[in-house]
């Protein structure tokens, strides 16, 4: 959308095609009375995505900061579960060993990233 706008402002004829009857691609928020809102597509637009944020502002599209203190909705096997932590709670100690292994693996992979 940002590219189409820039091309149009430069005097070019532009046609934007969408696969659905709305713009936004996979970014879509469903309003829900139980959990206020649920992002079912792109999770969020981050602060480094300045072109789309600028376009949203120019078009008067409401943006909001993500509230990380709210509960998370987990939908699995046809049921909704409200979670108050990043992972579902479990009585099984082996699950916590898996969590620990997951974070250790993430840390290890993070050390392999070239940062410059």
Short mmCIF file of C-alpha atoms in Angstrom, two decimals:
data_model
loop_
_atom_site.label_atom_id
_atom_site.label_comp_id
_atom_site.label_asym_id
_atom_site.label_seq_id
_atom_site.Cartn_x
_atom_site.Cartn_y
_atom_site.Cartn_z
CA UNK A 1 0.00 0.00 0.00
CA UNK A 2 2.84 2.36 0.83
CA UNK A 3 4.52 1.63 -2.51
CA UNK A 4 1.26 2.16 -4.41
CA UNK A 5 0.73 5.49 -2.66
CA UNK A 6 4.24 6.69 -3.48
CA UNK A 7 3.90 5.64 -7.13
CA UNK A 8 0.53 7.39 -7.41
CA UNK A 9 1.92 10.57 -5.84
CA UNK A 10 4.71 10.44 -8.44
CA UNK A 11 2.11 10.65 -11.20
CA UNK A 12 1.93 6.99 -12.18
CA UNK A 13 -1.27 5.03 -12.70
CA UNK A 14 -1.53 2.32 -10.06
CA UNK A 15 -3.84 -0.67 -9.61
CA UNK A 16 -3.73 -2.53 -6.29
CA UNK A 17 -5.17 -6.03 -6.30
CA UNK A 18 -6.35 -7.76 -3.14
CA UNK A 19 -7.21 -11.43 -2.74
CA UNK A 20 -10.08 -10.59 -0.38
CA UNK A 21 -12.85 -8.03 -0.11
CA UNK A 22 -10.80 -5.91 2.30
CA UNK A 23 -7.33 -4.42 2.36
CA UNK A 24 -4.65 -5.46 4.81
CA UNK A 25 -3.62 -8.89 3.62
CA UNK A 26 -3.06 -11.19 6.55
CA UNK A 27 -3.26 -8.39 9.11
CA UNK A 28 -6.72 -8.57 10.63
CA UNK A 29 -8.17 -8.04 14.11
CA UNK A 30 -11.42 -9.65 15.25
CA UNK A 31 -13.29 -7.91 18.06
CA UNK A 32 -14.55 -10.28 20.74
CA UNK A 33 -16.60 -9.37 23.84
CA UNK A 34 -14.76 -11.95 25.95
CA UNK A 35 -11.18 -10.93 25.21
CA UNK A 36 -11.66 -7.44 23.66
CA UNK A 37 -9.72 -8.21 20.47
CA UNK A 38 -7.88 -11.08 18.82
CA UNK A 39 -5.27 -10.68 16.10
CA UNK A 40 -5.88 -13.52 13.66
CA UNK A 41 -3.34 -12.53 11.05
CA UNK A 42 -0.20 -10.51 11.39
CA UNK A 43 0.36 -10.17 15.09
CA UNK A 44 1.34 -6.52 15.11
CA UNK A 45 3.08 -3.68 13.31
CA UNK A 46 6.33 -2.99 15.11
CA UNK A 47 7.96 0.38 15.73
CA UNK A 48 10.55 -0.21 12.99
CA UNK A 49 7.86 -0.60 10.33
CA UNK A 50 7.69 3.15 9.84
CA UNK A 51 6.25 3.15 6.31
CA UNK A 52 3.08 1.29 7.21
CA UNK A 53 2.75 3.26 10.46
CA UNK A 54 3.04 6.52 8.51
CA UNK A 55 0.44 5.33 5.99
CA UNK A 56 -1.93 4.29 8.79
CA UNK A 57 -1.57 7.73 10.36
CA UNK A 58 -2.17 9.51 7.04
CA UNK A 59 -5.31 7.43 6.44
CA UNK A 60 -6.60 8.00 9.97
CA UNK A 61 -6.39 4.31 10.88
CA UNK A 62 -6.42 3.74 14.62
CA UNK A 63 -3.32 2.10 16.07
CA UNK A 64 -2.78 1.01 19.63
CA UNK A 65 0.05 -0.24 21.75
CA UNK A 66 0.08 -3.92 22.60
CA UNK A 67 -0.70 -4.48 26.26
CA UNK A 68 1.55 -7.29 27.42
CA UNK A 69 -0.14 -7.36 30.83
CA UNK A 70 -3.42 -8.73 29.48
CA UNK A 71 -4.17 -12.43 29.46
CA UNK A 72 -3.42 -14.44 26.32
CA UNK A 73 -6.07 -16.45 24.53
CA UNK A 74 -5.07 -19.98 23.50
CA UNK A 75 -7.44 -21.66 21.06
CA UNK A 76 -6.83 -25.38 20.61
CA UNK A 77 -8.97 -28.40 19.77
CA UNK A 78 -12.08 -26.25 19.45
CA UNK A 79 -11.81 -24.69 22.91
CA UNK A 80 -10.63 -21.30 24.16
CA UNK A 81 -8.37 -21.08 27.20
CA UNK A 82 -7.29 -17.85 28.90
CA UNK A 83 -3.62 -17.95 29.88
CA UNK A 84 -1.93 -15.59 32.29
CA UNK A 85 1.60 -16.63 31.38
CA UNK A 86 3.59 -17.17 28.19
CA UNK A 87 3.12 -20.96 28.35
CA UNK A 88 0.19 -23.02 29.61
CA UNK A 89 0.58 -24.22 33.19
CA UNK A 90 1.16 -27.91 33.79
CA UNK A 91 1.48 -30.26 36.71
CA UNK A 92 3.99 -32.38 34.77
CA UNK A 93 7.64 -31.59 35.69
CA UNK A 94 8.81 -32.91 32.31
CA UNK A 95 6.91 -30.09 30.64
CA UNK A 96 9.02 -27.60 32.58
CA UNK A 97 12.16 -29.42 31.46
CA UNK A 98 10.95 -28.96 27.89
CA UNK A 99 10.41 -25.24 28.54
CA UNK A 100 13.92 -24.98 29.94
CA UNK A 101 15.35 -26.81 26.93
CA UNK A 102 13.42 -24.51 24.60
CA UNK A 103 14.85 -21.34 26.19
CA UNK A 104 18.38 -22.78 26.28
CA UNK A 105 18.08 -23.59 22.57
CA UNK A 106 16.82 -20.08 21.81
CA UNK A 107 19.74 -18.59 23.76
CA UNK A 108 22.20 -20.81 21.90
CA UNK A 109 20.75 -19.85 18.51
CA UNK A 110 20.83 -16.19 19.51
CA UNK A 111 24.58 -16.41 20.07
CA UNK A 112 25.00 -17.64 16.49
CA UNK A 113 23.37 -14.54 14.99
CA UNK A 114 25.80 -12.12 13.38
CA UNK A 115 24.83 -8.73 14.83
CA UNK A 116 26.82 -6.35 12.62
#
